[in-house]
Short mmCIF file of C-alpha atoms in Angstrom, two decimals:
data_model
loop_
_atom_site.label_atom_id
_atom_site.label_comp_id
_atom_site.label_asym_id
_atom_site.label_seq_id
_atom_site.Cartn_x
_atom_site.Cartn_y
_atom_site.Cartn_z
CA MET A 1 -58.14 2.97 11.86
CA ASN A 2 -56.74 5.28 14.50
CA THR A 3 -53.70 7.53 14.19
CA LYS A 4 -51.47 5.40 16.41
CA ALA A 5 -52.06 2.34 14.24
CA VAL A 6 -51.21 4.27 11.06
CA VAL A 7 -48.03 5.70 12.59
CA ALA A 8 -46.99 2.27 13.86
CA ALA A 9 -47.61 0.71 10.43
CA CYS A 10 -45.53 3.42 8.70
CA LEU A 11 -42.68 2.98 11.18
CA PHE A 12 -42.74 -0.79 10.72
CA ALA A 13 -42.65 -0.40 6.93
CA ALA A 14 -39.71 2.02 7.11
CA LEU A 15 -37.73 -0.35 9.35
CA ASN A 16 -38.36 -3.24 6.94
CA ILE A 17 -37.08 -1.20 3.99
CA CYS A 18 -33.88 -0.35 5.89
CA THR A 19 -33.38 -3.99 6.83
CA LEU A 20 -33.81 -5.16 3.24
CA SER A 21 -31.27 -2.66 1.91
CA ALA A 22 -28.77 -3.70 4.59
CA ARG A 23 -29.18 -7.35 3.59
CA ALA A 24 -28.69 -6.47 -0.08
CA GLU A 25 -25.38 -4.75 0.72
CA ALA A 26 -24.24 -7.70 2.83
CA GLN A 27 -24.63 -10.06 -0.15
CA VAL A 28 -22.24 -8.10 -2.39
CA THR A 29 -18.86 -9.79 -2.77
CA PRO A 30 -16.05 -7.23 -2.47
CA ASP A 31 -13.49 -6.83 -5.26
CA THR A 32 -9.88 -6.05 -4.43
CA TYR A 33 -8.37 -2.98 -6.06
CA THR A 34 -5.29 -3.46 -8.20
CA TYR A 35 -3.44 -0.87 -10.26
CA GLY A 36 -5.43 -0.21 -13.43
CA THR A 37 -8.78 -1.40 -12.05
CA HIS A 38 -11.57 0.45 -13.90
CA LEU A 39 -13.86 2.13 -11.38
CA ASP A 40 -17.44 2.95 -12.43
CA ILE A 41 -18.55 5.07 -9.45
CA LYS A 42 -21.81 6.97 -9.69
CA LYS A 43 -22.36 7.56 -5.95
CA VAL A 44 -20.33 6.70 -2.84
CA ILE A 45 -22.45 5.02 -0.15
CA SER A 46 -19.84 4.48 2.56
CA MET A 47 -16.11 4.42 3.27
CA LYS A 48 -14.60 2.38 6.11
CA GLN A 49 -11.08 1.68 7.32
CA ASP A 50 -9.45 -0.45 9.99
CA ALA A 51 -8.71 1.34 13.24
CA ALA A 52 -5.08 2.47 13.45
CA PRO A 53 -3.54 4.07 16.54
CA SER A 54 -1.07 6.06 14.45
CA CYS A 55 0.19 6.61 10.95
CA GLY A 56 0.55 3.54 8.74
CA ILE A 57 -1.04 1.44 6.01
CA VAL A 58 -4.55 0.15 6.78
CA ASN A 59 -7.21 -1.90 5.00
CA ALA A 60 -10.14 0.14 3.72
CA GLN A 61 -13.45 -0.59 2.02
CA LEU A 62 -15.50 1.55 -0.37
CA THR A 63 -19.19 0.80 -1.00
CA TYR A 64 -20.68 2.57 -4.00
CA LEU A 65 -23.31 2.52 -6.72
CA ASP A 66 -22.12 2.00 -10.29
CA SER A 67 -23.69 3.59 -13.38
CA GLY A 68 -26.29 0.78 -13.44
CA ASN A 69 -27.30 1.57 -9.83
CA LYS A 70 -25.83 -1.76 -8.67
CA THR A 71 -24.10 -1.80 -5.27
CA GLN A 72 -20.38 -2.57 -5.51
CA VAL A 73 -17.78 -3.04 -2.75
CA LEU A 74 -14.08 -2.45 -3.22
CA ASP A 75 -11.32 -3.45 -0.78
CA TYR A 76 -8.08 -1.46 -0.92
CA ARG A 77 -5.13 -0.34 1.20
CA LYS A 78 -4.37 3.27 2.16
CA PHE A 79 -2.50 5.46 4.58
CA ALA A 80 -4.43 5.85 7.85
CA ASP A 81 -6.17 9.14 8.43
CA GLY A 82 -3.67 9.78 11.24
CA CYS A 83 -1.00 10.25 8.56
CA ASN A 84 -2.53 13.45 7.24
CA ASP A 85 -0.50 15.63 9.62
CA ASP A 86 2.77 13.77 9.04
CA ASN A 87 5.29 14.57 6.30
#
């Protein structure tokens, strides 16, 4: 087997692994945060929020691994990042 074939096979395998992990995250049903919700966060994977042109309340989503290494998704509401400079 030549070097190009080995490199191509490795690249193909890496892309498949990334695709499988993305599909696994897409199948997780998000929970909605309420006051008193117990959070078991071992590692934060991603944080997203709706685009907001200025300060205000926006919808946000936290994707994380729990102590059992299971992917969890949590929907919540927060002040937009544009509010950080406001009093």
